[in-house]
XYZ file of N, CA and C in Angstrom:
564
model
N 118.693 124.569 123.537
C 119.291 125.767 124.086
C 120.773 125.505 124.287
N 121.659 126.415 123.843
C 123.091 126.196 123.999
C 123.489 126.172 125.474
N 124.586 125.503 125.772
C 125.128 125.450 127.117
C 125.591 126.854 127.512
N 125.696 127.157 128.837
C 126.090 128.503 129.264
C 127.404 128.969 128.646
N 128.416 128.102 128.563
C 129.692 128.527 127.992
C 129.548 128.774 126.495
N 128.744 127.955 125.825
C 128.501 128.161 124.398
C 127.703 129.441 124.188
N 126.759 129.722 125.090
C 125.958 130.945 124.993
C 126.850 132.171 125.179
N 127.797 132.106 126.124
C 128.706 133.235 126.340
C 129.586 133.444 125.114
N 130.060 132.366 124.524
C 130.880 132.484 123.313
C 130.057 133.052 122.162
N 128.811 132.618 122.072
C 127.924 133.126 121.025
C 127.668 134.614 121.222
N 127.446 135.026 122.465
C 127.223 136.448 122.748
C 128.459 137.258 122.364
N 129.641 136.755 122.684
C 130.878 137.444 122.322
C 130.994 137.580 120.809
N 130.623 136.511 120.080
C 130.654 136.570 118.614
C 129.660 137.596 118.090
N 128.469 137.660 118.713
C 127.463 138.629 118.284
C 127.956 140.060 118.509
N 128.592 140.308 119.663
C 129.127 141.645 119.944
C 130.228 141.983 118.943
N 131.098 141.014 118.669
C 132.181 141.257 117.707
C 131.625 141.543 116.322
N 130.594 140.805 115.925
C 129.976 141.048 114.619
C 129.317 142.411 114.569
N 128.669 142.803 115.659
C 128.025 144.115 115.692
C 129.066 145.226 115.618
N 130.184 145.066 116.332
C 131.241 146.079 116.288
C 131.868 146.122 114.902
N 132.106 144.956 114.303
C 132.730 144.907 112.981
C 131.827 145.506 111.912
N 130.509 145.272 112.047
C 129.590 145.783 111.025
C 129.251 147.244 111.241
N 129.540 147.759 112.412
C 129.187 149.153 112.690
C 130.168 150.080 111.983
N 129.665 150.820 111.076
C 130.483 151.796 110.364
C 130.314 153.149 111.011
N 130.771 154.178 110.347
C 130.578 155.505 110.899
C 129.091 155.853 110.898
N 128.735 156.850 111.684
C 127.337 157.246 111.789
C 126.841 157.786 110.462
N 125.520 157.803 110.289
C 124.938 158.356 109.076
C 125.325 159.821 108.954
N 125.368 160.330 107.744
C 125.798 161.713 107.490
C 124.860 162.721 108.138
N 123.583 162.387 108.335
C 122.654 163.354 108.901
C 122.629 163.336 110.427
N 123.463 162.514 111.061
C 123.567 162.505 112.519
C 124.823 163.255 112.940
N 124.726 163.917 114.074
C 125.897 164.588 114.654
C 125.770 164.500 116.166
N 126.890 164.543 116.863
C 126.906 164.483 118.316
C 127.618 165.711 118.850
N 127.177 166.147 120.016
C 127.773 167.309 120.669
C 129.050 166.855 121.350
N 130.139 167.588 121.117
C 131.400 167.249 121.801
C 131.762 168.369 122.754
N 132.547 168.046 123.720
C 132.983 169.051 124.690
C 131.921 169.295 125.743
N 131.752 170.558 126.128
C 130.820 170.936 127.196
C 129.416 171.136 126.621
N 128.484 171.450 127.511
C 127.107 171.718 127.090
C 127.097 172.932 126.162
N 126.270 172.844 125.136
C 126.200 173.918 124.134
C 124.834 174.570 124.153
N 124.813 175.808 123.672
C 123.545 176.518 123.555
C 122.919 176.228 122.199
N 121.657 175.861 122.234
C 120.874 175.684 121.016
C 120.228 177.040 120.757
N 120.547 177.649 119.617
C 120.118 179.024 119.344
C 118.994 179.056 118.311
N 118.270 180.171 118.324
C 117.137 180.358 117.422
C 117.585 180.620 115.993
N 118.803 181.039 115.766
C 119.299 181.322 114.431
C 120.783 181.044 114.342
N 121.353 181.135 113.121
C 122.779 180.846 112.934
C 123.657 182.029 113.343
N 124.076 182.052 114.568
C 124.986 183.084 115.055
C 124.805 183.297 116.545
N 125.842 183.820 117.202
C 125.770 184.008 118.663
C 124.798 185.114 119.069
N 124.389 185.956 118.139
C 123.477 187.048 118.473
C 122.030 186.585 118.644
N 121.722 185.349 118.228
C 120.362 184.816 118.333
C 120.098 184.276 119.735
N 118.823 184.240 120.110
C 118.411 183.812 121.453
C 118.726 182.339 121.692
N 119.041 182.004 122.944
C 119.311 180.622 123.358
C 117.973 179.939 123.652
N 117.755 178.809 122.994
C 116.513 178.042 123.192
C 116.660 176.999 124.293
N 117.820 176.346 124.342
C 118.058 175.277 125.319
C 119.541 174.984 125.391
N 119.933 174.279 126.446
C 121.311 173.803 126.585
C 121.330 172.338 126.152
N 122.320 171.979 125.337
C 122.447 170.611 124.827
C 123.660 169.976 125.499
N 123.453 168.851 126.236
C 124.578 168.228 126.934
C 125.533 167.545 125.960
N 126.799 167.375 126.379
C 127.760 166.698 125.502
C 127.345 165.235 125.288
N 127.594 164.722 124.083
C 127.296 163.333 123.752
C 125.889 163.118 123.228
N 125.049 164.159 123.194
C 123.682 163.981 122.699
C 123.693 163.870 121.177
N 122.861 162.956 120.674
C 122.743 162.781 119.221
C 121.746 163.791 118.687
N 122.114 164.399 117.570
C 121.262 165.397 116.924
C 121.080 165.028 115.457
N 119.932 165.365 114.902
C 119.693 165.190 113.467
C 120.048 166.508 112.787
N 120.916 166.444 111.796
C 121.316 167.646 111.061
C 120.252 167.912 109.992
N 119.662 169.097 110.025
C 118.615 169.464 109.076
C 119.167 170.285 107.914
N 120.050 171.222 108.223
C 120.684 172.034 107.174
C 121.933 172.679 107.731
N 122.717 173.254 106.850
C 123.915 173.943 107.310
C 124.019 175.289 106.596
N 124.511 176.271 107.336
C 124.673 177.628 106.807
C 125.993 178.153 107.339
N 127.013 178.145 106.479
C 128.345 178.595 106.902
C 128.897 177.719 108.000
N 129.248 178.342 109.124
C 129.819 177.619 110.265
C 128.752 177.145 111.242
N 127.492 177.280 110.879
C 126.398 176.890 111.767
C 125.568 175.782 111.128
N 125.032 174.906 111.997
C 124.195 173.809 111.514
C 122.859 173.843 112.262
N 121.796 173.708 111.492
C 120.465 173.602 112.096
C 120.242 172.127 112.417
N 119.902 171.862 113.684
C 119.771 170.487 114.163
C 118.429 170.302 114.872
N 118.047 169.035 115.006
C 116.838 168.695 115.765
C 117.222 167.690 116.835
N 116.738 167.937 118.055
C 116.988 167.035 119.177
C 115.981 165.888 119.152
N 116.207 164.889 119.969
C 115.300 163.738 120.026
C 113.921 164.127 120.539
N 113.806 165.220 121.300
C 112.486 165.661 121.786
C 111.741 166.508 120.757
N 112.360 166.757 119.591
C 111.698 167.480 118.512
C 112.077 168.944 118.401
N 112.718 169.499 119.409
C 113.111 170.913 119.317
C 114.255 171.055 118.334
N 114.241 172.165 117.594
C 115.321 172.386 116.638
C 115.887 173.773 116.846
N 117.128 173.924 116.417
C 117.823 175.192 116.552
C 119.178 175.096 115.881
N 120.028 176.074 116.152
C 121.331 176.172 115.493
C 122.456 176.001 116.496
N 123.513 175.298 116.056
C 124.720 175.085 116.866
C 125.911 175.276 115.940
N 127.020 175.822 116.506
C 128.244 176.021 115.725
C 128.790 174.670 115.288
N 129.181 174.579 114.017
C 129.667 173.332 113.411
C 130.874 172.767 114.146
N 131.724 173.630 114.700
C 132.965 173.167 115.341
C 132.710 172.347 116.596
N 131.499 172.438 117.155
C 131.184 171.695 118.368
C 130.443 170.382 118.089
N 130.310 170.059 116.824
C 129.622 168.821 116.457
C 130.595 167.852 115.804
N 130.409 166.577 116.062
C 131.230 165.542 115.422
C 130.305 164.552 114.745
N 130.828 163.903 113.706
C 130.030 162.936 112.942
C 130.015 161.553 113.582
N 131.009 161.238 114.396
C 131.099 159.921 115.024
C 130.498 159.950 116.419
N 129.779 158.905 116.733
C 129.164 158.801 118.056
C 130.243 158.661 119.116
N 130.020 159.231 120.289
C 130.981 159.042 121.378
C 130.962 157.585 121.829
N 132.037 157.144 122.455
C 132.115 155.729 122.863
C 130.925 155.268 123.706
N 130.466 156.103 124.618
C 129.333 155.700 125.470
C 128.080 155.450 124.624
N 127.854 156.298 123.624
C 126.685 156.123 122.748
C 126.842 154.867 121.901
N 128.046 154.624 121.397
C 128.298 153.418 120.591
C 128.101 152.162 121.437
N 128.583 152.203 122.681
C 128.424 151.047 123.567
C 126.941 150.791 123.821
N 126.188 151.859 124.096
C 124.756 151.699 124.339
C 124.066 151.152 123.086
N 124.451 151.653 121.927
C 123.873 151.180 120.668
C 124.210 149.708 120.436
N 125.473 149.358 120.685
C 125.890 147.963 120.500
C 125.213 147.034 121.501
N 125.048 147.500 122.738
C 124.338 146.678 123.723
C 122.891 146.465 123.311
N 122.275 147.504 122.740
C 120.899 147.351 122.251
C 120.858 146.351 121.105
N 121.863 146.411 120.213
C 121.927 145.453 119.108
C 122.122 144.036 119.637
N 122.984 143.889 120.643
C 123.219 142.565 121.230
C 121.934 142.036 121.862
N 121.212 142.912 122.578
C 119.948 142.483 123.190
C 118.960 142.048 122.114
N 118.901 142.801 121.021
C 117.996 142.443 119.923
C 118.418 141.119 119.289
N 119.719 140.940 119.088
C 120.208 139.688 118.498
C 119.967 138.508 119.433
N 120.093 138.739 120.740
C 119.810 137.664 121.688
C 118.335 137.279 121.643
N 117.464 138.286 121.502
C 116.036 137.986 121.364
C 115.789 137.181 120.093
N 116.447 137.573 119.013
C 116.300 136.835 117.765
C 116.833 135.415 117.917
N 117.953 135.270 118.618
C 118.532 133.951 118.856
C 117.582 133.092 119.683
N 117.007 133.681 120.733
C 116.048 132.933 121.551
C 114.840 132.532 120.717
N 114.362 133.453 119.873
C 113.232 133.131 118.995
C 113.589 132.019 118.029
N 114.803 132.085 117.474
C 115.243 131.038 116.543
C 115.388 129.700 117.275
N 115.862 129.731 118.517
C 115.987 128.496 119.293
C 114.594 127.912 119.572
N 113.628 128.781 119.900
C 112.252 128.301 120.116
C 111.690 127.725 118.821
N 111.934 128.407 117.710
C 111.458 127.913 116.419
C 112.093 126.566 116.079
N 113.394 126.442 116.347
C 114.093 125.183 116.062
C 113.537 124.058 116.931
N 113.269 124.363 118.198
C 112.708 123.353 119.098
C 111.316 122.944 118.627
N 110.535 123.921 118.228
C 109.185 123.630 117.713
C 109.269 122.782 116.442
N 110.192 123.128 115.551
C 110.368 122.358 114.318
C 110.831 120.934 114.624
N 111.706 120.785 115.625
C 112.171 119.453 116.015
C 111.008 118.616 116.538
N 110.168 119.221 117.404
C 109.003 118.503 117.933
C 108.042 118.131 116.807
N 107.814 119.077 115.890
C 106.934 118.782 114.750
C 107.499 117.638 113.917
N 108.811 117.643 113.704
C 109.449 116.571 112.944
C 109.296 115.231 113.635
N 109.470 115.218 114.944
C 109.302 113.967 115.689
C 107.856 113.474 115.610
N 106.906 114.410 115.723
C 105.498 114.020 115.628
C 105.186 113.459 114.240
N 105.705 114.103 113.222
C 105.467 113.623 111.858
C 106.137 112.261 111.628
N 107.314 112.074 112.195
C 107.988 110.779 112.064
C 107.166 109.690 112.755
N 106.611 110.008 113.929
C 105.774 109.031 114.634
C 104.506 108.740 113.820
N 103.915 109.782 113.242
C 102.723 109.578 112.401
C 103.070 108.735 111.179
N 104.217 109.008 110.561
C 104.648 108.228 109.396
C 104.867 106.761 109.767
N 105.470 106.522 110.926
C 105.691 105.139 111.371
C 104.349 104.442 111.612
N 103.407 105.178 112.217
C 102.085 104.590 112.453
C 101.396 104.298 111.125
N 101.509 105.198 110.175
C 100.910 104.977 108.855
C 101.570 103.799 108.139
N 102.880 103.686 108.264
C 103.589 102.568 107.632
C 103.126 101.241 108.246
N 102.973 101.205 109.573
C 102.465 99.984 110.230
C 101.054 99.668 109.759
N 100.226 100.696 109.661
C 98.846 100.484 109.214
C 98.821 99.999 107.765
N 99.671 100.557 106.900
C 99.733 100.117 105.500
C 100.199 98.666 105.413
N 101.167 98.273 106.219
C 101.640 96.884 106.211
C 100.516 95.943 106.655
N 99.773 96.348 107.686
C 98.644 95.526 108.146
C 97.585 95.404 107.057
N 97.277 96.505 106.380
C 96.279 96.483 105.313
C 96.752 95.600 104.164
N 98.027 95.650 103.814
C 98.556 94.793 102.750
C 98.432 93.311 103.119
N 98.773 92.996 104.382
C 98.640 91.604 104.822
C 97.184 91.149 104.754
N 96.275 91.998 105.216
C 94.849 91.658 105.151
C 94.399 91.496 103.700
N 94.884 92.360 102.828
C 94.535 92.291 101.407
C 95.036 90.987 100.798
N 96.288 90.634 101.114
C 96.825 89.370 100.606
C 96.016 88.184 101.128
N 95.642 88.237 102.390
C 94.835 87.168 102.980
C 93.486 87.087 102.291
N 92.869 88.230 102.058
C 91.568 88.237 101.394
C 91.672 87.743 99.949
N 92.730 88.093 99.260
C 92.915 87.616 97.880
C 93.067 86.096 97.862
N 93.880 85.600 98.786
C 94.071 84.148 98.844
C 92.777 83.467 99.268
N 92.066 84.047 100.196
C 90.813 83.468 100.664
C 89.708 83.605 99.635
N 89.777 84.519 98.739
C 88.744 84.723 97.731
C 88.802 83.642 96.671
N 89.795 82.796 96.668
C 89.911 81.730 95.670
C 89.186 80.454 96.081
N 88.719 80.406 97.303
C 88.055 79.173 97.738
C 86.838 78.821 96.886
N 86.054 79.815 96.421
C 84.944 79.391 95.535
C 85.466 78.729 94.258
N 86.562 79.198 93.735
C 87.137 78.596 92.534
C 87.603 77.176 92.821
N 88.236 76.994 93.978
C 88.708 75.665 94.352
C 87.523 74.704 94.535
N 86.494 75.163 95.181
C 85.314 74.292 95.399
C 84.645 73.969 94.074
N 84.503 74.974 93.198
C 83.900 74.742 91.889
C 84.712 73.721 91.106
N 86.015 73.876 91.126
C 86.880 72.924 90.430
C 86.739 71.515 90.995
N 86.702 71.426 92.327
C 86.564 70.115 92.968
C 85.212 69.486 92.631
N 84.158 70.296 92.619
C 82.829 69.778 92.257
C 82.800 69.296 90.815
N 83.411 70.090 89.932
C 83.450 69.684 88.512
C 84.219 68.379 88.367
N 85.360 68.284 89.042
C 86.176 67.081 88.973
C 85.419 65.873 89.531
N 84.823 66.052 90.710
C 84.103 64.912 91.317
C 82.874 64.533 90.497
N 82.206 65.521 89.946
C 81.055 65.225 89.081
C 81.521 64.471 87.843
N 82.631 64.907 87.284
C 83.184 64.222 86.112
C 83.555 62.788 86.423
N 84.173 62.570 87.572
C 84.553 61.210 87.968
C 83.301 60.368 88.180
N 82.315 60.942 88.860
C 81.070 60.188 89.124
C 80.351 59.870 87.824
N 80.270 60.848 86.932
C 79.622 60.598 85.645
C 80.403 59.555 84.844
N 81.714 59.680 84.877
C 82.550 58.703 84.162
C 82.346 57.302 84.703
N 82.271 57.197 86.032
C 82.061 55.874 86.645
C 80.678 55.361 86.312
N 79.704 56.233 86.335
C 78.329 55.811 86.026
C 78.222 55.383 84.577
N 78.807 56.139 83.680
C 78.761 55.789 82.255
C 79.519 54.497 82.037
N 80.562 54.256 82.661
C 81.361 53.044 82.510
C 80.584 51.847 83.044
N 79.924 52.114 84.153
C 79.141 51.016 84.731
C 77.990 50.627 83.821
N 77.351 51.586 83.238
C 76.228 51.297 82.342
C 76.758 50.668 81.072
N 77.749 51.180 80.501
C 78.278 50.623 79.269
C 78.954 49.290 79.536
N 79.492 49.086 80.694
C 80.110 47.815 81.042
C 79.070 46.727 81.192
N 77.891 46.981 81.664
C 76.818 46.007 81.782
C 76.293 45.648 80.418
N 76.222 46.560 79.556
C 75.754 46.279 78.206
C 76.745 45.379 77.511
N 77.982 45.540 77.692
C 78.992 44.699 77.069
C 78.884 43.280 77.586
N 78.681 43.220 78.854
C 78.549 41.879 79.408
C 77.300 41.188 78.882
N 76.268 41.954 78.693
C 75.065 41.358 78.154
C 75.265 40.963 76.712
N 76.019 41.554 76.007
C 76.299 41.185 74.627
C 77.138 39.939 74.590
N 77.989 39.846 75.471
C 78.838 38.687 75.461
C 78.076 37.445 75.881
N 77.127 37.566 76.614
C 76.351 36.443 77.082
C 75.415 35.924 75.984
N 75.151 36.603 75.154
C 74.242 36.142 74.120
C 74.932 35.303 73.148
């Protein structure tokens, strides 16, 4: 988690990025400027008033007919308002509220990313510990394998020693027997 001063700087950067990326409002949005306006049933002052629309309210533009625009409010009611009382750009208060909502959303995303990064760091540490344990186990198994390979030669060594000692004993026995015969020949 970033330090408080780093978090404040990050928040300032997020607000600046949101303001920089915010362009003009979509073409189908309009805001009421000036005083409260009458939402009328048709395009013209002779039509009945359906509701009063406060200044700064966002409206969806549905169609336009001459100097009148058919709009829909956020509650779903629709009617007509004179074009001269509508602006395409959001008022500062609406933009600030929109930007604050964007900042709150970005902060949530940042917190989620920080949690994800922390989780990934913990997972990495766990995997590193598992890898170290596996490496230690592999080294132990290799040492045991080398020991077993070296120890598996003892039958060969014993067989060789038996063959050698048997050969020496047979050689001595044959020499002794043949040596007695020679002596007996010489005595005659």
